[in-house]
Short mmCIF file of C-alpha atoms and ligand atoms in Angstrom, two decimals:
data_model
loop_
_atom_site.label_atom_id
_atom_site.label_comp_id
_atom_site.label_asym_id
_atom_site.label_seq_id
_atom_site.Cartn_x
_atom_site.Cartn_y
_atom_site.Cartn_z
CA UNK H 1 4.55 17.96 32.01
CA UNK H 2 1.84 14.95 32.01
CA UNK H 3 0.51 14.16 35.43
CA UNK H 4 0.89 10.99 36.47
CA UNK H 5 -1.39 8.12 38.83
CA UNK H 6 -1.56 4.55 39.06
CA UNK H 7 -3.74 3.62 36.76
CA UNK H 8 -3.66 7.03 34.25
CA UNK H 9 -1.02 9.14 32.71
CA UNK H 10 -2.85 12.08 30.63
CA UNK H 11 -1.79 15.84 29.78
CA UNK H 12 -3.07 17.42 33.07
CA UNK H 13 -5.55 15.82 35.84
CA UNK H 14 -6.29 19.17 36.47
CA UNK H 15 -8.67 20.09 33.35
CA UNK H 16 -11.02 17.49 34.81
CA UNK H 17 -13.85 19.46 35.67
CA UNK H 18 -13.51 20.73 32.15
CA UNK H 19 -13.80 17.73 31.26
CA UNK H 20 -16.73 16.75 33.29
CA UNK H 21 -18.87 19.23 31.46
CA UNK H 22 -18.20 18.57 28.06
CA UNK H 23 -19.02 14.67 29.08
CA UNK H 24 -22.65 15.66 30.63
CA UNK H 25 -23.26 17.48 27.26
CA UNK H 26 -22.45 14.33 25.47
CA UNK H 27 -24.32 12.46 27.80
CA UNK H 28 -27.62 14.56 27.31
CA UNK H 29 -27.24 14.01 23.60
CA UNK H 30 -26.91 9.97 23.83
CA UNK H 31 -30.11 8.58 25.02
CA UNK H 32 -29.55 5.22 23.47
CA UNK H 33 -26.17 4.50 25.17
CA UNK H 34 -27.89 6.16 28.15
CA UNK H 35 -30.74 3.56 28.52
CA UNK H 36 -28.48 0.66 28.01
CA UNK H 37 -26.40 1.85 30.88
CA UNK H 38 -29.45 2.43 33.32
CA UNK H 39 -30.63 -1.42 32.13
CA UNK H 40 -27.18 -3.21 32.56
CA UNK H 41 -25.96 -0.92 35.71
CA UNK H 42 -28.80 -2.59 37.35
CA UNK H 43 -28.12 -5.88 35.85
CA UNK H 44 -24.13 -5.35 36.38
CA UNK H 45 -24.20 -7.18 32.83
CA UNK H 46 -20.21 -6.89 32.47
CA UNK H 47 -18.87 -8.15 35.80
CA UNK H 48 -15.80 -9.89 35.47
CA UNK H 49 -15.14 -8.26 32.46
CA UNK H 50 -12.00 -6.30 31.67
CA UNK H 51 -12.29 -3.87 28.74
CA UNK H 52 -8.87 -2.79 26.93
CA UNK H 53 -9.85 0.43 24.44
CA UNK H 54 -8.04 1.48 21.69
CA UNK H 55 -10.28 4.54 20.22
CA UNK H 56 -10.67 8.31 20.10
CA UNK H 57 -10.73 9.76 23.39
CA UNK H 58 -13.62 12.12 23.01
CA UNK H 59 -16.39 13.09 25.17
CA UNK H 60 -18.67 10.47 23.85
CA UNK H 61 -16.35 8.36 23.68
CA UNK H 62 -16.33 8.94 27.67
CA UNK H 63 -19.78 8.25 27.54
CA UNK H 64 -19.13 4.85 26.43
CA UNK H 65 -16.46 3.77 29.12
CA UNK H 66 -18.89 5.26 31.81
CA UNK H 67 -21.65 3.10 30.69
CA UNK H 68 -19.02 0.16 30.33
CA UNK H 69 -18.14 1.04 34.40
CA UNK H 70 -21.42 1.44 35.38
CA UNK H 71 -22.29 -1.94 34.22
CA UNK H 72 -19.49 -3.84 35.90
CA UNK H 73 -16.42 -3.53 33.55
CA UNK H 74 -13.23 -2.58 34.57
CA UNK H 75 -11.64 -0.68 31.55
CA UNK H 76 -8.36 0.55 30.30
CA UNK H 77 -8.52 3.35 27.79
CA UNK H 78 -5.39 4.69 25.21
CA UNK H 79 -6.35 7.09 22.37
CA UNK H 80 -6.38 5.23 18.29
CA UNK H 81 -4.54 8.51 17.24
CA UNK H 82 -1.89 10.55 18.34
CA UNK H 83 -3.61 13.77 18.05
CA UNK H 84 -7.20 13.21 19.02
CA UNK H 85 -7.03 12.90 22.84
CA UNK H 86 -9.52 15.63 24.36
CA UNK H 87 -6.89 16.16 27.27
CA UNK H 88 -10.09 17.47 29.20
CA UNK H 89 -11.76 14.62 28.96
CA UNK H 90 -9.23 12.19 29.42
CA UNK H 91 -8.35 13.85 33.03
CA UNK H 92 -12.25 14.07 33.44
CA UNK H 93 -12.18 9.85 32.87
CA UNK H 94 -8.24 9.44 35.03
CA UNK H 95 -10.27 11.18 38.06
CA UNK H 96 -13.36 9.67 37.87
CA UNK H 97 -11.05 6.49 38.81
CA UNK H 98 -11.18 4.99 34.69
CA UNK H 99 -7.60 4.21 33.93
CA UNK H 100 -6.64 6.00 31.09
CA UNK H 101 -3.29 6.68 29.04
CA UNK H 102 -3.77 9.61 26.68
CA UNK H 103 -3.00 12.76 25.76
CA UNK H 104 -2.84 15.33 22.85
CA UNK H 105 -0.07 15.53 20.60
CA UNK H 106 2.05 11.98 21.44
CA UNK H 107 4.32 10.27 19.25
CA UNK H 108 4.24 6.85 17.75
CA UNK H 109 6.54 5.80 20.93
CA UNK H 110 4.07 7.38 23.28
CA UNK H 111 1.06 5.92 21.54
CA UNK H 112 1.99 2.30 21.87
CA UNK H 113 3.72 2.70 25.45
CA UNK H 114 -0.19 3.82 26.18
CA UNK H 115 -1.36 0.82 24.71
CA UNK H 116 1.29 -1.74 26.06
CA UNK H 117 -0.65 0.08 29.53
CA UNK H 118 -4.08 -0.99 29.24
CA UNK H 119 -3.03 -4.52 28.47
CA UNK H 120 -1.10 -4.62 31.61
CA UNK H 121 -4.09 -5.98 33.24
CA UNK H 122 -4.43 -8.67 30.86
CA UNK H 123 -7.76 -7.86 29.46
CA UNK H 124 -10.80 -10.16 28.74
CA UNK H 125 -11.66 -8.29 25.73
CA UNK H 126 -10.40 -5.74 23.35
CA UNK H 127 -12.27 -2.78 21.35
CA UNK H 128 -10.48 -1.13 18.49
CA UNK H 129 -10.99 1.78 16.08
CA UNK H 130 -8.20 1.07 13.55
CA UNK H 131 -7.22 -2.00 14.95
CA UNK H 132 -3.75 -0.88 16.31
CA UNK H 133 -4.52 -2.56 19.89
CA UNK H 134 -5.44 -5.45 18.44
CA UNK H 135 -2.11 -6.29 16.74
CA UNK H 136 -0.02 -5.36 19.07
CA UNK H 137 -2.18 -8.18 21.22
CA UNK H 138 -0.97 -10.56 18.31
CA UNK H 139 2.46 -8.79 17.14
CA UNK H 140 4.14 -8.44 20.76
CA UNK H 141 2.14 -9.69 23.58
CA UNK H 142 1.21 -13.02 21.93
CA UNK H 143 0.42 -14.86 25.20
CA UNK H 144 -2.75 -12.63 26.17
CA UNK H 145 -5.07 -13.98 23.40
CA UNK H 146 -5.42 -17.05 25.15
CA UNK H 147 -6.96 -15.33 27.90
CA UNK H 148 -9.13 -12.78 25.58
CA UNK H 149 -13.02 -13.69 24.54
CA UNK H 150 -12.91 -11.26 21.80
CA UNK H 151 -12.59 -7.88 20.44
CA UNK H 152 -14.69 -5.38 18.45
CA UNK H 153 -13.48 -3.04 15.85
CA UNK H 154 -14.71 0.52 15.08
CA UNK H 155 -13.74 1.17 11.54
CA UNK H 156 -14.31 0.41 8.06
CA UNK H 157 -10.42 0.35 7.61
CA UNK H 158 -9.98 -2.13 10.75
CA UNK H 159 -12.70 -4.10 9.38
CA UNK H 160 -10.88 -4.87 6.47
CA UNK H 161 -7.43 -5.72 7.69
CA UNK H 162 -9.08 -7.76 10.70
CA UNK H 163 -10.63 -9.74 7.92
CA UNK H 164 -7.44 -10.02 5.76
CA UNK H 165 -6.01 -11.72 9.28
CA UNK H 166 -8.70 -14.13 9.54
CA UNK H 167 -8.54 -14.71 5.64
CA UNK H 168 -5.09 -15.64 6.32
CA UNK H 169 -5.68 -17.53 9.16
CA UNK H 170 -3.30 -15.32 11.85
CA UNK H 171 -6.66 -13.89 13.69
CA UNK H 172 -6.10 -15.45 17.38
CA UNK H 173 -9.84 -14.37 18.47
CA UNK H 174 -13.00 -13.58 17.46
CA UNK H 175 -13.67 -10.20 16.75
CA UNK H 176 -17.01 -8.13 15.87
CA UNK H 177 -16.80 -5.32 13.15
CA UNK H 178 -19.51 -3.29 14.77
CA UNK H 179 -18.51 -0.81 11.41
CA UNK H 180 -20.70 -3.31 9.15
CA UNK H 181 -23.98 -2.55 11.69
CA UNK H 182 -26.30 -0.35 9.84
CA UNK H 183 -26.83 1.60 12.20
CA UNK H 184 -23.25 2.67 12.17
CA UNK H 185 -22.00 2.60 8.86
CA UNK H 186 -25.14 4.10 7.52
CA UNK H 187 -25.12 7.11 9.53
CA UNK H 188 -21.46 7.61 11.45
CA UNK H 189 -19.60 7.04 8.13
CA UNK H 190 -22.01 9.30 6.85
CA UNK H 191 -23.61 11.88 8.09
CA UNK H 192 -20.88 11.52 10.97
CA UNK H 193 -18.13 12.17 9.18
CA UNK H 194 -19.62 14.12 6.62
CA UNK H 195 -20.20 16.91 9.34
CA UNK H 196 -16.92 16.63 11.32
CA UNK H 197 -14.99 16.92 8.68
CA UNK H 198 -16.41 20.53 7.46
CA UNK H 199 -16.00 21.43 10.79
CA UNK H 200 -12.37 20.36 11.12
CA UNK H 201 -11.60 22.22 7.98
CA UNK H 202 -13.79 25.44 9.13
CA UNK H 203 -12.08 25.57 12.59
CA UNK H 204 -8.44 25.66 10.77
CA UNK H 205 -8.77 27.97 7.82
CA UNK H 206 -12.43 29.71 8.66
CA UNK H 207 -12.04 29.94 4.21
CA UNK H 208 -16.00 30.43 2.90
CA UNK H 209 -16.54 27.07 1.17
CA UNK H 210 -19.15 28.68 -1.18
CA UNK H 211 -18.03 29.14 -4.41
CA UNK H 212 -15.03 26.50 -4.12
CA UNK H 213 -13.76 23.57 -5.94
CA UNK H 214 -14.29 21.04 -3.38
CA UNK H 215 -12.26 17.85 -4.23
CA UNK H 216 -13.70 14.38 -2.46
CA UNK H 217 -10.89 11.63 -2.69
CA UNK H 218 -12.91 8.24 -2.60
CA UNK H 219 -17.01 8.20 -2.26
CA UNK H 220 -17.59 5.51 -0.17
CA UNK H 221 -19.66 6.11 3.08
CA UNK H 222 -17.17 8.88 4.59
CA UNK H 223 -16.97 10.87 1.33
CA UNK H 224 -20.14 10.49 0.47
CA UNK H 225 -21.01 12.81 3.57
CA UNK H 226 -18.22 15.06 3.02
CA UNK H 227 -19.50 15.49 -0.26
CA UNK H 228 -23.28 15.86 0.72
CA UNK H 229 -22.30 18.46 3.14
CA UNK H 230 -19.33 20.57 0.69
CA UNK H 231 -22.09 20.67 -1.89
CA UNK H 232 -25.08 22.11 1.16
CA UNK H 233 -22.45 24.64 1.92
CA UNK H 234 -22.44 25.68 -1.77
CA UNK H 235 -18.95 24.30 -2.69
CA UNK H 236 -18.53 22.89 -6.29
CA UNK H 237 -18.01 18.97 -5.57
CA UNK H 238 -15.61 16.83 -7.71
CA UNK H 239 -15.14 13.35 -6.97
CA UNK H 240 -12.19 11.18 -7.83
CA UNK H 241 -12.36 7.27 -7.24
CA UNK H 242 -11.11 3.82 -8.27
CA UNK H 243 -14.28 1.91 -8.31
CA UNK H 244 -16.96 2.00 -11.09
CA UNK H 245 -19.83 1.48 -8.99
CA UNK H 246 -18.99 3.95 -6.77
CA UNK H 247 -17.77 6.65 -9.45
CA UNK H 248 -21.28 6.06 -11.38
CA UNK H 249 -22.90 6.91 -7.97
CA UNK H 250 -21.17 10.27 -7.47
CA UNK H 251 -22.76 10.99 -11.03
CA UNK H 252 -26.04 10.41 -10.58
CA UNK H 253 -25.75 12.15 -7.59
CA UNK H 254 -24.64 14.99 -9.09
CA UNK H 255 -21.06 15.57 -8.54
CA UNK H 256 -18.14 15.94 -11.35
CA UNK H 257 -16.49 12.52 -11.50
CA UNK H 258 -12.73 12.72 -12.99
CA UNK H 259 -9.05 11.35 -12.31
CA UNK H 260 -7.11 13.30 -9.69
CA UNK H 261 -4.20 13.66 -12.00
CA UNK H 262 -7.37 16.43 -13.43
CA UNK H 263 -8.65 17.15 -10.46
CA UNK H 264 -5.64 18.88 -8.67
CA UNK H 265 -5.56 21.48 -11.32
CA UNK H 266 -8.82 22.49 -10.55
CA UNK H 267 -9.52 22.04 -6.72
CA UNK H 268 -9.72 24.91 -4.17
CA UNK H 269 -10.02 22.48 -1.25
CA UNK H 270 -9.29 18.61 -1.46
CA UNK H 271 -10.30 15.82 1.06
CA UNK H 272 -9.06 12.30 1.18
CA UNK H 273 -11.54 10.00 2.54
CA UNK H 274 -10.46 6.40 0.93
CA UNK H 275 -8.79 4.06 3.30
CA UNK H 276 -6.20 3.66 0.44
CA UNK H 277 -2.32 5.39 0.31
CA UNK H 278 -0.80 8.09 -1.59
CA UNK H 279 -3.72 9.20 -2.89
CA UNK H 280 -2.18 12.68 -3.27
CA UNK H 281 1.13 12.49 -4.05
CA UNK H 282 4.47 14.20 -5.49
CA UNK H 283 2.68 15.26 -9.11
CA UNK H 284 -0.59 16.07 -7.69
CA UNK H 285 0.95 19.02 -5.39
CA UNK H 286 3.07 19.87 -8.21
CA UNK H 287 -0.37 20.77 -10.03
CA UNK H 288 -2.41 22.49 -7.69
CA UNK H 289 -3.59 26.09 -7.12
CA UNK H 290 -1.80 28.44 -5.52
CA UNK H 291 -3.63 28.44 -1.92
CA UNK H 292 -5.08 24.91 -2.46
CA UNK H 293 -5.83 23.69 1.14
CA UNK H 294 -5.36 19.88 1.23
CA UNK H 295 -6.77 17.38 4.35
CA UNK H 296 -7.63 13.97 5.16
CA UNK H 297 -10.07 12.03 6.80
CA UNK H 298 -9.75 8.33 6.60
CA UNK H 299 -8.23 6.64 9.63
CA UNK H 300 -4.03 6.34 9.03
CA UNK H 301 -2.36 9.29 8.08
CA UNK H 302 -1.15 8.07 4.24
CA UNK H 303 -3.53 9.15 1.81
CA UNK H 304 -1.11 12.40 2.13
CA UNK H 305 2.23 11.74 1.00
CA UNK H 306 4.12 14.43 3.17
CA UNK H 307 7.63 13.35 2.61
CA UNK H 308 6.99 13.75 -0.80
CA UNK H 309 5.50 17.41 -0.29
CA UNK H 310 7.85 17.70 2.72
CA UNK H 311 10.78 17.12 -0.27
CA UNK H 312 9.87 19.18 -2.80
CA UNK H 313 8.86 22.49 -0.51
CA UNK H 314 11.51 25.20 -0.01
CA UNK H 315 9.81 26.43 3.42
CA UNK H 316 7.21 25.26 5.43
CA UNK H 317 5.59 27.20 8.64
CA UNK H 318 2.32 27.01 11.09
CA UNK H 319 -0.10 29.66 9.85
CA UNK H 320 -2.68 28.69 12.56
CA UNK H 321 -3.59 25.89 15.27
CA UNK H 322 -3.41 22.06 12.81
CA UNK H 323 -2.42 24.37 9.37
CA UNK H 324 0.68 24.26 7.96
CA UNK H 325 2.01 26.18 4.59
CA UNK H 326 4.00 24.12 2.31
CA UNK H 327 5.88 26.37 -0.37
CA UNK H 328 5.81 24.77 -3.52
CA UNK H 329 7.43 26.07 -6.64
CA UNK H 330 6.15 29.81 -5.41
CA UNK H 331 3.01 28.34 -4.72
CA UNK H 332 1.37 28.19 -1.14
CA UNK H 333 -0.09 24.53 -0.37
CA UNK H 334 -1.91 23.99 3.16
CA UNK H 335 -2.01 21.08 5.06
CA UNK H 336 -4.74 20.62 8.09
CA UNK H 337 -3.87 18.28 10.68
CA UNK H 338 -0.61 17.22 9.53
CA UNK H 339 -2.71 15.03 7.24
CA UNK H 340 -4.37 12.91 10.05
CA UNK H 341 -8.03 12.71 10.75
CA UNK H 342 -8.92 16.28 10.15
CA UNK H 343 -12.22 15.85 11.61
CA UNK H 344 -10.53 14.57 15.48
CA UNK H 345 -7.49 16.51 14.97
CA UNK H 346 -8.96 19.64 14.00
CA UNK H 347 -12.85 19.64 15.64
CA UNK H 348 -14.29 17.45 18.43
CA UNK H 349 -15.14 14.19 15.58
CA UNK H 350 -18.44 13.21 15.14
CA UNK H 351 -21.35 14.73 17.04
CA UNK H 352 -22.96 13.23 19.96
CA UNK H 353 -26.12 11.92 18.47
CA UNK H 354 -24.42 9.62 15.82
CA UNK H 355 -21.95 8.39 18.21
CA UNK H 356 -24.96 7.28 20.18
CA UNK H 357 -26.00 4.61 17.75
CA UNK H 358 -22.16 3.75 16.57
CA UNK H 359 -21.09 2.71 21.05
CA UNK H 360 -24.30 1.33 21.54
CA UNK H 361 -23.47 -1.23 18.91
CA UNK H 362 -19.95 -1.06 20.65
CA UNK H 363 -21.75 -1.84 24.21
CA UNK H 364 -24.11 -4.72 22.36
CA UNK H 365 -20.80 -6.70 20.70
CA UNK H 366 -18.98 -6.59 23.82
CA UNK H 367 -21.86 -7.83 26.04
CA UNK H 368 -21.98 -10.54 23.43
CA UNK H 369 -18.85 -11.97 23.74
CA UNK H 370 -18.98 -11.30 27.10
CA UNK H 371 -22.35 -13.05 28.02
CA UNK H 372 -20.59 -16.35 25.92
CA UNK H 373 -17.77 -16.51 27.32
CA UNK H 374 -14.50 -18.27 26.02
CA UNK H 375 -15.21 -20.05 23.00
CA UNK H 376 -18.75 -18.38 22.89
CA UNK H 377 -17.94 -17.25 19.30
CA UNK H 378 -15.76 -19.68 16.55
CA UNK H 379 -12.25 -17.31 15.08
CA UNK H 380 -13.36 -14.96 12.61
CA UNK H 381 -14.80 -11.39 11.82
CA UNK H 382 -18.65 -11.44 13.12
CA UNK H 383 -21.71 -9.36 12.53
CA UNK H 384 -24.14 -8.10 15.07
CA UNK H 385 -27.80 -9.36 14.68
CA UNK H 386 -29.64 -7.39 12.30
CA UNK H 387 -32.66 -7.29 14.76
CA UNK H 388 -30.45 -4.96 17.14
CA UNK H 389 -29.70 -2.17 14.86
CA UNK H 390 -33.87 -2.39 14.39
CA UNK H 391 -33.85 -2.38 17.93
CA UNK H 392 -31.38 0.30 18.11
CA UNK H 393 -32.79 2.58 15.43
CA UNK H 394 -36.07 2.33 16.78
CA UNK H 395 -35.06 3.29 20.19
CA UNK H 396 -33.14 6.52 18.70
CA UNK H 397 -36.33 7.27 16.97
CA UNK H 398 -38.34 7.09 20.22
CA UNK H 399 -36.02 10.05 21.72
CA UNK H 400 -36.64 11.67 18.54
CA UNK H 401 -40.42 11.98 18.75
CA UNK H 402 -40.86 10.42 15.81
CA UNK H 403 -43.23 6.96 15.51
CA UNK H 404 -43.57 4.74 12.28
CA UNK H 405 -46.02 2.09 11.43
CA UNK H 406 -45.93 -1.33 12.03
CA UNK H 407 -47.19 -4.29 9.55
CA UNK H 408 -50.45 -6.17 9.77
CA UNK H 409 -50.46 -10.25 10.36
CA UNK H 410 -51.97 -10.31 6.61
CA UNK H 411 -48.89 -7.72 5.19
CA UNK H 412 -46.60 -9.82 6.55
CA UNK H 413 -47.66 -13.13 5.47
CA UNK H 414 -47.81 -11.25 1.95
CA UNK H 415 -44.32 -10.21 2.66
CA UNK H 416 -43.50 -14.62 2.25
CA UNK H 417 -46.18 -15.68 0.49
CA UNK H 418 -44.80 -17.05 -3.05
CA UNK H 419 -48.04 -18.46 -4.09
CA UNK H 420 -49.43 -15.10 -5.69
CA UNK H 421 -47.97 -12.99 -7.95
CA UNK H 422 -49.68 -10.03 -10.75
N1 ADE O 1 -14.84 8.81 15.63
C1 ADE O 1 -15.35 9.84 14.97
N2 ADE O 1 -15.91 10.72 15.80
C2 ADE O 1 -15.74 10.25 17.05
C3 ADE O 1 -16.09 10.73 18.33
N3 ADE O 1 -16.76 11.87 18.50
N4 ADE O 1 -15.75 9.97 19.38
C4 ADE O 1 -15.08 8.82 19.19
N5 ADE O 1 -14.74 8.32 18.02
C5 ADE O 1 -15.05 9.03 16.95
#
């Protein structure tokens, strides 16, 4: 039974001081999102402002919309995915007055009743991870773009399909891809994801990784960590990927490059990190070891084709919490997380200290488009500043202890000075 306010429908309003405490752990991990909410409380920076969210509910993901609130912005909050509501946290956020629709374990009914929710107050702007909030704005509740400054988007794979949109020109408002800071792509995707994921997969199977064939699908920025990490645990790393540039980078880095059709023979453990579909599909669990343990991590759940394992397994059956054994041809195949983001479904998602740097780019796009105003910003997919992820990484570096030099007047006139060469 979900409890039920006003403004909030979550698992259990009960688990908030749960909740609480996992948030104030977050909280004493984010000291960039932290300062920016003790500088624009005082300011009230986002008055007026009325923040739809479409994106993980996680404890630092509370972080954000308490920084949001305590800056002025009223916000509504639904999870991105179906099974990655913290239910703690999301009663922590429903009693601490936030409304918020979310809980653990909804289907895709559930999910966009929770986002039809937080549009009910007709927002001013919209933040996405995976973009799902954002077209329903433009596939079903057409009218409320006129009324919205902008959005922001989380994700690489949002990024791309907000961009497709504007390519085609259907994109109603202007949105930020806070993914393409470098401060978050070049450390969320990465190191982010790279950890989370490992976790996810520890926390279902507890299997040693040591010693295994650990298959990457895709080495962008997301399976480049997951690689980087398989390979510290002592895991054998194969990659499989489309691109040439990318492929030739898993080489040099060390890792076994080779097609999946090859790759499924061999692989112990096998993580799809690509953005693309049916990545493994009907042949490829045909193929595999008995005992091969098989998970994703990109953001939408089809880089696994389950109805095509789901069709050609005599039994299936839970063996533990988000792992499920497929029987295939006498041969056991698991599947973590029902093949959605292993690393939310199955673990808490990326740690604290990343997600610092990843909603503080998420706080500086919104307070852009905010501080404009309508029309601030022409239709299209924007980029933050790169002076703020300087400004951002510099700050996280501060917390850290650590300080770095700074250029002379004469290095940097060097730095533009075409005059002199050898
Ligand atoms: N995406 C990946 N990890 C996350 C986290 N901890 N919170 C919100 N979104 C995430």
């Amino acid at each position: 039974m979900a409890s039920e306010g006003k403004n909030y429908k979550v698992a259990d309003i009960g688990l908030a001081d749960q909740g609480r405490m996992k948030i104030e752990w977050a909280e004493s991990r984010m000291p960039v999102l932290m300062a920016l909410r003790e500088e624009h409380a005082k300011k009230q920076s986002f008055k007026g402002a009325r923040i739809a969210g479409c994106l993980h509910v996680t404890k630092e993901t509370a972080v954000l919309v308490r920084t949001l609130r305590a800056a002025g912005a009223e916000v509504s909050w639904s999870g991105c995915n179906p099974l990655s509501t913290n239910d703690e946290v999301a009663a922590f956020l429903a009693a601490d007055g936030a409304s918020v629709y979310a809980w653990h374990g909804q289907n895709v009914e559930e999910f966009y009743w929770c986002i039809d929710r937080t549009l009910d107050f007709k927002p001013t702007l919209t933040l996405d991870d995976g973009a799902d909030l954002i077209f329903t704005v433009h596939n079903r509740h057409k009218e409320l773009a006129k009324t919205i400054i902008g959005g922001t988007e989380e994700t690489t794979t949002g990024v791309h399909r907000l961009r497709a949109m504007a390519a085609d020109g259907k994109l109603m408002y202007p949105v930020f891809a806070v993914n393409d800071s470098e401060t978050k792509w070049d450390f969320d995707n990465v190191y982010g994801t790279g950890q989370s994921s490992l976790d996810g997969i520890l926390r279902a199977t507890s299997v040693l990784v040591a010693g295994k064939t650990f298959v990457v699908a895709g080495y962008g920025h997301c399976g480049r960590g997951c690689a980087m990490r398989a390979k510290g645990l002592g895991a054998n790393v194969v990659v499989t990927e489309v691109k040439p540039t990318a492929a030739l980078r898993a080489t040099l880095e060390g890792f076994r490059v080779m097609p999946m059709d090859e790759a499924a023979k061999i692989g112990d453990i096998f993580i799809t990190a690509t953005g693309m579909k049916d990545v493994l599909v009907k042949h490829h669990f045909e193929s595999m070891k008995d005992g091969a343990i098989v998970c994703n991590t990109g953001h939408y759940d089809c880089e696994i084709n389950l109805v095509q394992l789901g069709g050609i397994a005599q039994a299936k059956r839970t063996i533990r919490p988000n792992n499920e054994e497929y029987m295939v041809q006498g041969k056991r195949i698991y599947v973590l997380a029902q093949g959605r983001l292993v690393n939310l479904a199955a673990a808490e998602g990326h740690p604290s200290e990343v997600m610092d740097m990843s909603f503080a780019n998420q706080f500086n796009a919104l307070l852009a488009l905010h501080q404009k105003g309508p029309g601030g910003y022409p239709l299209g997919v924007h980029v933050l500043p790169a002076e703020l992820d300087q400004q951002i990484a510099m700050l996280k570096l501060k917390t850290q202890g650590v300080g770095i030099d700074t250029l002379t007047a004469e290095q940097i006139a060097y730095a533009t000075d075409y005059s002199a060469g050898t």
